[in-house]
Coordinates of N, CA and C in Angstrom, one line a residue:
X1 N 113.1 95.5 113.0 CA 111.8 95.0 113.3 C 110.7 95.3 112.3
X2 N 110.7 96.6 111.8 CA 109.8 97.0 110.8 C 109.9 96.0 109.6
X3 N 111.1 95.7 109.2 CA 111.3 94.8 108.0 C 110.7 93.5 108.2
X4 N 110.8 92.9 109.3 CA 110.3 91.5 109.6 C 108.7 91.6 109.6
X5 N 108.2 92.6 110.2 CA 106.7 92.8 110.2 C 106.2 93.0 108.8
X6 N 106.9 93.8 108.0 CA 106.5 94.0 106.6 C 106.4 92.7 105.9
X7 N 107.4 91.8 106.0 CA 107.4 90.6 105.3 C 106.3 89.7 105.7
X8 N 106.0 89.7 107.0 CA 104.9 88.9 107.5 C 103.5 89.4 107.0
X9 N 103.4 90.7 107.0 CA 102.1 91.3 106.5 C 102.0 91.0 105.0
X10 N 103.1 91.1 104.3 CA 103.0 90.8 102.8 C 102.5 89.4 102.5
X11 N 103.0 88.4 103.3 CA 102.6 87.0 103.1 C 101.1 86.8 103.4
X12 N 100.7 87.5 104.5 CA 99.3 87.4 104.9 C 98.4 88.0 103.8
X13 N 98.9 89.1 103.2 CA 98.1 89.8 102.3 C 97.6 89.0 101.1
X14 N 98.5 88.1 100.6 CA 98.2 87.4 99.4 C 97.4 86.1 99.6
X15 N 97.1 85.8 100.9 CA 96.3 84.7 101.2 C 94.8 84.9 100.9
X16 N 94.4 86.1 101.2 CA 93.0 86.5 101.2 C 92.6 87.1 99.9
X17 N 91.2 87.2 99.6 CA 90.8 87.5 98.3 C 89.8 88.6 98.2
X18 N 89.5 89.4 99.2 CA 88.6 90.5 99.1 C 89.3 91.7 98.5
X19 N 88.5 92.6 97.9 CA 89.0 93.8 97.3 C 89.6 94.8 98.3
X20 N 90.7 95.5 97.9 CA 91.3 96.5 98.8 C 91.0 97.9 98.2
X21 N 91.1 98.8 99.1 CA 91.1 100.2 98.7 C 91.9 101.0 99.7
X22 N 92.4 102.2 99.4 CA 93.3 102.9 100.2 C 92.5 103.8 101.2
X23 N 91.3 103.5 101.6 CA 90.5 104.3 102.4 C 90.6 104.1 103.9
X24 N 90.4 105.1 104.8 CA 90.5 104.9 106.3 C 89.4 104.0 106.9
X25 N 88.3 103.7 106.2 CA 87.3 102.7 106.6 C 87.1 101.8 105.4
X26 N 86.5 100.6 105.8 CA 86.3 99.6 104.7 C 84.8 99.1 104.9
X27 N 84.6 97.9 104.3 CA 83.3 97.3 104.4 C 83.0 96.7 105.8
X28 N 81.8 96.5 106.1 CA 81.4 96.1 107.5 C 82.1 94.8 107.9
X29 N 82.6 94.8 109.1 CA 83.2 93.6 109.8 C 84.5 93.2 109.1
X30 N 85.2 94.1 108.4 CA 86.5 93.8 107.8 C 87.6 94.2 108.7
X31 N 88.7 93.5 108.6 CA 89.9 93.8 109.3 C 90.9 94.4 108.3
X32 N 91.6 95.5 108.6 CA 92.4 96.2 107.7 C 93.9 96.2 108.3
X33 N 94.8 95.8 107.5 CA 96.2 95.9 107.9 C 96.9 96.9 107.0
X34 N 97.6 97.8 107.7 CA 98.2 99.0 106.9 C 99.6 99.2 107.4
X35 N 100.6 99.3 106.5 CA 101.9 99.6 106.9 C 102.5 100.6 105.9
X36 N 103.2 101.6 106.4 CA 103.8 102.7 105.6 C 105.2 103.0 106.1
X37 N 106.1 103.0 105.2 CA 107.5 103.2 105.6 C 108.1 104.3 104.7
X38 N 108.4 105.5 105.4 CA 109.0 106.6 104.7 C 109.6 107.6 105.8
X39 N 109.9 108.8 105.4 CA 110.4 109.8 106.2 C 109.4 111.0 106.1
X40 N 109.1 111.8 107.1 CA 109.6 111.6 108.5 C 108.8 110.7 109.4
X41 N 107.9 109.9 108.8 CA 107.0 109.1 109.7 C 106.7 107.8 109.0
X42 N 106.9 106.7 109.8 CA 106.5 105.3 109.4 C 105.5 104.8 110.4
X43 N 104.6 103.9 109.9 CA 103.6 103.4 110.8 C 103.2 102.0 110.4
X44 N 102.7 101.2 111.4 CA 102.1 99.9 111.2 C 100.8 100.0 112.0
X45 N 99.7 99.6 111.3 CA 98.4 99.6 112.0 C 97.5 98.5 111.7
X46 N 96.6 98.1 112.6 CA 95.5 97.1 112.4 C 94.2 97.8 112.8
X47 N 93.2 97.7 111.8 CA 92.0 98.3 112.1 C 90.8 97.4 111.9
X48 N 89.7 97.7 112.6 CA 88.5 97.0 112.4 C 87.4 97.9 112.0
X49 N 86.7 97.7 110.8 CA 85.7 98.5 110.3 C 84.3 98.0 110.8
X50 N 83.7 98.6 111.8 CA 82.5 98.1 112.4 C 81.3 98.3 111.4
X51 N 81.4 99.3 110.6 CA 80.5 99.6 109.5 C 81.3 100.2 108.4
X52 N 80.7 100.5 107.2 CA 81.4 101.1 106.2 C 81.8 102.6 106.5
X53 N 81.2 103.1 107.6 CA 81.4 104.5 108.0 C 82.4 104.7 109.1
X54 N 82.6 103.7 110.0 CA 83.4 103.9 111.2 C 84.4 102.7 111.3
X55 N 85.6 103.1 111.7 CA 86.7 102.0 111.9 C 87.5 102.4 113.1
X56 N 88.0 101.4 113.8 CA 88.8 101.5 115.0 C 90.2 101.0 114.7
X57 N 91.2 101.7 115.1 CA 92.6 101.4 114.8 C 93.5 101.3 116.0
X58 N 94.5 100.4 115.9 CA 95.6 100.5 116.8 C 96.8 100.7 115.9
X59 N 97.7 101.7 116.3 CA 98.8 102.0 115.4 C 100.1 102.2 116.2
X60 N 101.2 101.9 115.6 CA 102.5 102.1 116.1 C 103.2 103.0 115.1
X61 N 103.7 104.2 115.6 CA 104.4 105.1 114.7 C 105.8 105.4 115.1
X62 N 106.7 105.5 114.1 CA 108.0 106.0 114.3 C 108.2 107.3 113.5
X63 N 108.6 108.4 114.2 CA 108.7 109.7 113.5 C 109.8 110.5 113.9
X64 N 110.1 111.6 113.2 CA 111.3 112.4 113.5 C 110.9 113.8 113.5
X65 N 110.1 114.3 114.4 CA 109.7 115.7 114.5 C 110.7 116.4 115.4
X66 N 110.9 115.9 116.6 CA 111.8 116.6 117.6 C 112.9 115.6 117.9
X67 N 113.5 115.0 116.9 CA 114.4 113.9 117.1 C 113.7 112.6 116.9
X68 N 114.4 111.4 116.9 CA 113.8 110.1 116.7 C 112.8 109.8 117.8
X69 N 111.6 109.4 117.5 CA 110.6 109.2 118.5 C 109.7 108.0 118.1
X70 N 108.9 107.5 119.0 CA 108.0 106.4 118.8 C 106.7 106.7 119.6
X71 N 105.6 106.3 119.0 CA 104.3 106.4 119.7 C 103.4 105.2 119.4
X72 N 102.5 104.9 120.4 CA 101.5 103.9 120.3 C 100.2 104.5 120.5
X73 N 99.3 104.3 119.5 CA 98.0 105.1 119.5 C 96.8 104.2 119.3
X74 N 95.6 104.7 119.7 CA 94.3 104.3 119.3 C 93.7 105.4 118.5
X75 N 93.0 105.0 117.4 CA 92.5 105.9 116.5 C 91.1 105.5 116.0
X76 N 90.2 106.5 115.8 CA 88.9 106.2 115.3 C 88.7 107.0 114.0
X77 N 88.2 106.4 112.9 CA 88.0 107.1 111.6 C 86.5 107.0 111.3
X78 N 86.1 108.1 110.6 CA 84.7 108.2 110.3 C 84.5 108.7 108.9
X79 N 83.7 108.0 108.1 CA 83.3 108.5 106.8 C 82.2 109.5 106.9
X80 N 82.5 110.8 106.6 CA 81.5 111.8 106.7 C 80.5 111.8 105.5
X81 N 81.1 111.7 104.3 CA 80.3 111.7 103.1 C 80.9 111.0 102.0
X82 N 80.1 110.3 101.2 CA 80.5 109.6 100.0 C 79.6 109.9 98.9
X83 N 80.2 110.2 97.7 CA 79.5 110.4 96.5 C 79.8 109.3 95.5
X84 N 78.8 108.5 95.2 CA 79.0 107.4 94.2 C 78.4 107.8 92.9
X85 N 79.2 107.9 91.9 CA 78.7 108.1 90.5 C 79.0 106.9 89.6
X86 N 78.5 106.9 88.4 CA 78.7 105.7 87.6 C 80.2 105.5 87.3
X87 N 80.9 106.6 87.1 CA 82.3 106.5 86.7 C 83.3 107.2 87.7
X88 N 82.8 107.5 88.9 CA 83.7 108.2 89.9 C 83.1 108.0 91.3
X89 N 84.0 108.3 92.3 CA 83.6 108.2 93.7 C 84.4 109.3 94.4
X90 N 83.7 110.0 95.3 CA 84.4 111.0 96.2 C 84.1 110.7 97.7
X91 N 85.0 111.0 98.6 CA 84.9 110.7 100.0 C 85.5 111.8 100.8
X92 N 84.9 112.0 102.0 CA 85.4 112.9 103.0 C 85.5 112.1 104.3
X93 N 86.7 112.1 105.0 CA 86.9 111.4 106.2 C 87.4 112.3 107.3
X94 N 87.1 112.0 108.6 CA 87.7 112.6 109.7 C 88.2 111.5 110.7
X95 N 89.1 111.9 111.5 CA 89.6 110.9 112.5 C 90.2 111.6 113.7
X96 N 90.2 110.8 114.8 CA 90.8 111.3 116.1 C 91.7 110.2 116.6
X97 N 92.8 110.6 117.2 CA 93.7 109.6 117.8 C 94.3 110.0 119.1
X98 N 94.6 109.0 120.0 CA 95.2 109.3 121.3 C 96.2 108.2 121.6
X99 N 97.3 108.6 122.2 CA 98.3 107.7 122.6 C 99.4 108.3 123.4
X100 N 100.6 107.6 123.4 CA 101.8 108.1 124.1 C 103.0 108.0 123.2
X101 N 103.8 109.0 123.3 CA 105.1 109.0 122.5 C 106.3 109.2 123.4
X102 N 107.4 108.7 123.0 CA 108.6 108.8 123.7 C 109.7 109.3 122.8
X103 N 110.6 110.1 123.3 CA 111.8 110.6 122.6 C 112.9 110.9 123.7
X104 N 113.9 110.0 123.7 CA 114.9 110.1 124.7 C 115.7 111.3 124.6
X105 N 115.7 111.9 123.4 CA 116.5 113.2 123.3 C 115.8 114.4 123.9
X106 N 114.5 114.3 124.1 CA 113.7 115.4 124.6 C 113.4 115.1 126.1
X107 N 112.9 113.9 126.5 CA 112.5 113.6 127.8 C 112.5 112.1 128.0
X108 N 112.9 111.6 129.2 CA 112.9 110.2 129.4 C 111.5 109.6 129.7
X109 N 110.5 110.5 129.9 CA 109.2 110.2 130.2 C 108.3 110.1 129.0
X110 N 107.3 109.2 129.0 CA 106.3 109.1 127.9 C 105.4 110.3 128.0
X111 N 105.0 110.9 126.9 CA 104.1 112.0 126.8 C 102.8 111.7 126.1
X112 N 101.7 112.3 126.6 CA 100.4 112.0 125.9 C 100.5 112.7 124.5
X113 N 99.8 112.0 123.6 CA 99.7 112.6 122.2 C 98.3 112.6 121.7
X114 N 97.8 113.7 121.3 CA 96.5 113.8 120.7 C 96.6 114.3 119.3
X115 N 95.8 113.7 118.4 CA 95.9 114.2 117.0 C 94.6 114.0 116.3
X116 N 94.5 114.7 115.2 CA 93.3 114.5 114.3 C 93.7 114.5 112.9
X117 N 92.8 114.0 112.0 CA 93.2 114.1 110.6 C 91.9 114.4 109.8
X118 N 92.1 115.0 108.7 CA 91.0 115.2 107.7 C 91.5 114.7 106.3
X119 N 90.6 114.0 105.6 CA 91.0 113.5 104.3 C 89.8 113.7 103.3
X120 N 90.1 114.1 102.1 CA 89.2 114.2 101.0 C 89.8 113.6 99.8
X121 N 89.1 112.7 99.1 CA 89.6 112.1 97.8 C 88.5 112.0 96.8
X122 N 89.0 111.9 95.5 CA 88.0 111.8 94.4 C 88.8 111.0 93.3
X123 N 88.1 110.0 92.7 CA 88.8 109.2 91.7 C 87.8 108.7 90.7
X124 N 88.4 108.5 89.5 CA 87.7 107.8 88.4 C 88.5 106.6 88.1
X125 N 88.2 106.0 87.0 CA 89.1 104.9 86.5 C 90.4 105.4 85.9
X126 N 90.5 106.7 85.7 CA 91.7 107.3 85.0 C 92.5 108.2 85.9
X127 N 91.9 109.0 86.8 CA 92.6 110.0 87.6 C 92.2 109.9 89.0
X128 N 93.1 110.4 89.9 CA 92.9 110.3 91.3 C 93.5 111.6 92.0
X129 N 92.7 112.1 93.0 CA 93.1 113.3 93.8 C 92.9 112.9 95.2
X130 N 93.8 113.4 96.1 CA 93.6 113.3 97.5 C 94.3 114.4 98.3
X131 N 93.7 114.9 99.3 CA 94.4 115.8 100.2 C 94.1 115.4 101.6
X132 N 95.2 115.5 102.5 CA 95.1 114.9 103.8 C 95.8 115.9 104.8
X133 N 95.2 116.1 105.9 CA 95.8 117.1 106.9 C 95.9 116.4 108.3
X134 N 97.0 116.5 108.9 CA 97.2 115.9 110.3 C 97.6 117.0 111.2
X135 N 97.0 117.0 112.4 CA 97.4 117.9 113.5 C 97.8 117.2 114.8
X136 N 99.0 117.4 115.3 CA 99.4 116.7 116.5 C 99.6 117.7 117.6
X137 N 99.1 117.3 118.8 CA 99.2 118.2 120.0 C 99.8 117.4 121.2
X138 N 100.9 117.9 121.7 CA 101.5 117.2 122.8 C 102.6 118.2 123.4
X139 N 102.9 118.0 124.6 CA 104.1 118.8 125.2 C 105.3 118.4 124.5
X140 N 106.1 119.4 124.2 CA 107.4 119.2 123.5 C 107.3 119.0 122.0
X141 N 106.1 118.9 121.4 CA 105.9 118.7 120.0 C 105.5 120.0 119.3
X142 N 105.2 121.0 120.1 CA 104.8 122.3 119.6 C 103.7 122.3 118.5
X143 N 102.7 121.4 118.8 CA 101.5 121.3 117.9 C 101.9 121.2 116.4
X144 N 102.5 120.1 116.1 CA 103.0 119.9 114.7 C 101.8 119.6 113.8
X145 N 101.9 120.1 112.6 CA 100.9 119.9 111.5 C 101.6 119.4 110.2
X146 N 100.9 118.5 109.5 CA 101.4 118.0 108.3 C 100.3 118.0 107.2
X147 N 100.6 118.2 106.0 CA 99.7 118.1 104.9 C 100.3 117.1 103.8
X148 N 99.4 116.4 103.2 CA 99.8 115.5 102.1 C 98.8 115.7 100.9
X149 N 99.4 115.9 99.7 CA 98.6 116.1 98.5 C 99.0 115.0 97.5
X150 N 98.0 114.5 96.8 CA 98.3 113.5 95.8 C 97.5 113.7 94.5
X151 N 98.2 113.5 93.4 CA 97.5 113.4 92.1 C 98.1 112.2 91.4
X152 N 97.2 111.4 90.8 CA 97.6 110.2 90.1 C 96.8 110.0 88.8
X153 N 97.3 109.1 88.0 CA 96.6 108.7 86.8 C 96.9 107.3 86.5
X154 N 96.0 106.6 85.9 CA 96.1 105.2 85.5 C 96.5 105.1 84.0
X155 N 97.7 104.6 83.7 CA 98.2 104.5 82.3 C 97.3 103.5 81.5
X156 N 96.6 102.7 82.1 CA 95.7 101.7 81.4 C 94.6 101.3 82.3
X157 N 93.5 100.8 81.8 CA 92.3 100.4 82.6 C 92.2 98.9 82.4
X158 N 91.7 98.2 83.5 CA 91.6 96.7 83.5 C 90.2 96.4 84.1
X159 N 89.9 95.1 84.0 CA 88.7 94.6 84.8 C 89.0 94.5 86.2
X160 N 88.0 94.4 87.0 CA 88.1 94.4 88.5 C 89.0 93.3 89.0
X161 N 89.1 92.2 88.4 CA 89.9 91.1 89.0 C 91.3 91.1 88.6
X162 N 91.7 92.0 87.6 CA 93.1 92.1 87.1 C 93.8 93.1 88.0
X163 N 95.2 93.1 87.9 CA 96.0 94.1 88.5 C 95.9 95.4 87.8
X164 N 95.7 96.5 88.6 CA 95.7 97.8 88.1 C 96.9 98.6 88.6
X165 N 97.3 99.6 87.9 CA 98.5 100.4 88.3 C 98.1 101.9 88.2
X166 N 98.8 102.6 89.1 CA 98.6 104.1 89.1 C 100.0 104.7 89.2
X167 N 100.2 105.8 88.6 CA 101.4 106.6 88.8 C 101.0 107.9 89.5
X168 N 101.6 108.1 90.7 CA 101.1 109.1 91.6 C 102.3 110.1 92.0
X169 N 101.9 111.4 92.0 CA 102.8 112.4 92.6 C 102.2 112.7 94.0
X170 N 103.1 112.8 94.9 CA 102.8 113.1 96.3 C 103.6 114.3 96.8
X171 N 102.9 115.3 97.4 CA 103.6 116.3 98.0 C 103.4 116.3 99.5
X172 N 104.5 116.3 100.3 CA 104.4 116.2 101.8 C 104.9 117.5 102.4
X173 N 104.0 118.2 103.1 CA 104.3 119.5 103.6 C 104.2 119.5 105.2
X174 N 105.4 119.6 105.8 CA 105.4 119.8 107.2 C 105.6 121.2 107.5
X175 N 104.9 121.8 108.5 CA 104.9 123.2 108.7 C 106.3 123.7 109.0
X176 N 106.6 124.8 108.4 CA 107.9 125.5 108.5 C 109.1 124.7 107.8
X177 N 108.7 123.8 106.9 CA 109.7 123.1 106.1 C 109.3 123.1 104.7
X178 N 110.2 122.9 103.8 CA 109.9 122.9 102.3 C 109.1 121.7 102.0
X179 N 108.3 121.7 100.9 CA 107.5 120.6 100.5 C 108.5 119.4 100.0
X180 N 108.2 118.2 100.4 CA 108.9 117.0 100.0 C 108.2 116.4 98.8
X181 N 108.8 116.4 97.7 CA 108.2 115.9 96.4 C 108.5 114.4 96.3
X182 N 107.5 113.6 96.0 CA 107.6 112.2 95.9 C 106.9 111.6 94.7
X183 N 107.4 110.5 94.1 CA 106.8 109.8 93.0 C 106.6 108.3 93.5
X184 N 105.4 107.8 93.2 CA 105.0 106.5 93.6 C 104.4 105.7 92.5
X185 N 104.6 104.4 92.5 CA 103.8 103.5 91.6 C 102.9 102.7 92.6
X186 N 101.6 102.8 92.3 CA 100.6 102.1 93.1 C 100.0 101.0 92.3
X187 N 99.9 99.8 93.0 CA 99.3 98.6 92.3 C 98.2 98.0 93.2
X188 N 97.1 97.7 92.6 CA 96.0 97.0 93.2 C 95.9 95.6 92.6
X189 N 95.8 94.6 93.5 CA 95.4 93.3 93.0 C 94.6 92.6 94.1
X190 N 93.3 92.4 93.8 CA 92.3 91.7 94.7 C 92.3 92.5 96.0
X191 N 92.8 91.8 97.1 CA 92.7 92.4 98.4 C 94.0 93.3 98.8
X192 N 94.9 93.5 97.8 CA 96.2 94.1 98.2 C 96.4 95.4 97.5
X193 N 96.7 96.5 98.2 CA 97.2 97.7 97.7 C 98.7 97.9 98.1
X194 N 99.5 98.0 97.1 CA 100.9 98.1 97.3 C 101.5 99.4 96.6
X195 N 102.3 100.2 97.3 CA 102.9 101.3 96.7 C 104.4 101.3 96.9
X196 N 105.2 101.7 95.9 CA 106.6 101.8 96.0 C 107.1 103.0 95.3
X197 N 108.1 103.7 95.8 CA 108.6 104.9 95.2 C 109.7 105.6 96.0
X198 N 109.8 106.9 95.8 CA 110.9 107.5 96.4 C 110.7 109.0 96.5
X199 N 111.5 109.7 97.2 CA 111.4 111.1 97.4 C 112.6 111.8 96.7
X200 N 112.5 113.0 96.3 CA 113.6 113.8 95.7 C 114.7 114.0 96.7
X201 N 114.3 113.8 98.0 CA 115.3 114.0 99.1 C 116.2 112.7 99.2
X202 N 115.8 111.7 98.5 CA 116.7 110.5 98.4 C 116.4 109.3 99.2
X203 N 115.2 109.2 99.8 CA 114.8 108.0 100.6 C 113.7 107.3 99.9
X204 N 113.6 106.0 100.2 CA 112.5 105.1 99.6 C 111.2 105.2 100.3
X205 N 110.1 104.8 99.7 CA 108.8 104.8 100.3 C 108.2 103.5 99.9
X206 N 107.7 102.8 100.9 CA 106.9 101.5 100.7 C 105.7 101.5 101.5
X207 N 104.5 101.3 100.9 CA 103.2 101.3 101.6 C 102.5 100.0 101.2
X208 N 101.8 99.4 102.2 CA 101.0 98.2 101.9 C 99.8 98.2 102.7
X209 N 98.6 97.9 102.1 CA 97.4 97.8 102.8 C 96.6 96.6 102.3
X210 N 96.0 95.8 103.2 CA 95.1 94.7 102.8 C 93.9 94.6 103.7
X211 N 92.8 94.1 103.1 CA 91.6 94.0 103.9 C 91.3 92.5 103.9
X212 N 90.8 92.0 105.1 CA 90.5 90.6 105.3 C 89.0 90.5 105.6

């Protein structure tokens, strides 16, 4: 099912022509389509950015914390602070989510899921940093926490309308487990952000975001 949805989203992405960014909120009245496929968590989400500071999301997640599980969530993201400079931009975001998750290996009943996230990023035309923290609270999940770290660089610079590329290292840290090291190639073209890569643990990563 995830593969079919990914193909549909990819086709939709190339129809529209507004600029994309990898941020949790976007410009006013925009619709954001986001899909991420990796381990231990994959997600598909649709968001509406009411202003450049606040966005509302519906998300479907598949994850593997206490065995294979699935959740459906509502999430709100908020841009706390943005620093715009001539050659750089920095951002701080927070978010809250609520939903239900199921895991037949743990319990046949759906469980409530509460979570939050914090994200900070800074980029120029040449380098990119990002740190992200997630906290999940639910019965049988033992208050799971995850951290993601990113550092990237652009091997070349282009005009706004041309395709740009970034080479990114990503570290994924799940509490009580070793850091998962990943390498990604990120590409921007008009309204589309596309990432492809892999983990040293042997699995592929595909991420796609577009703004309408």
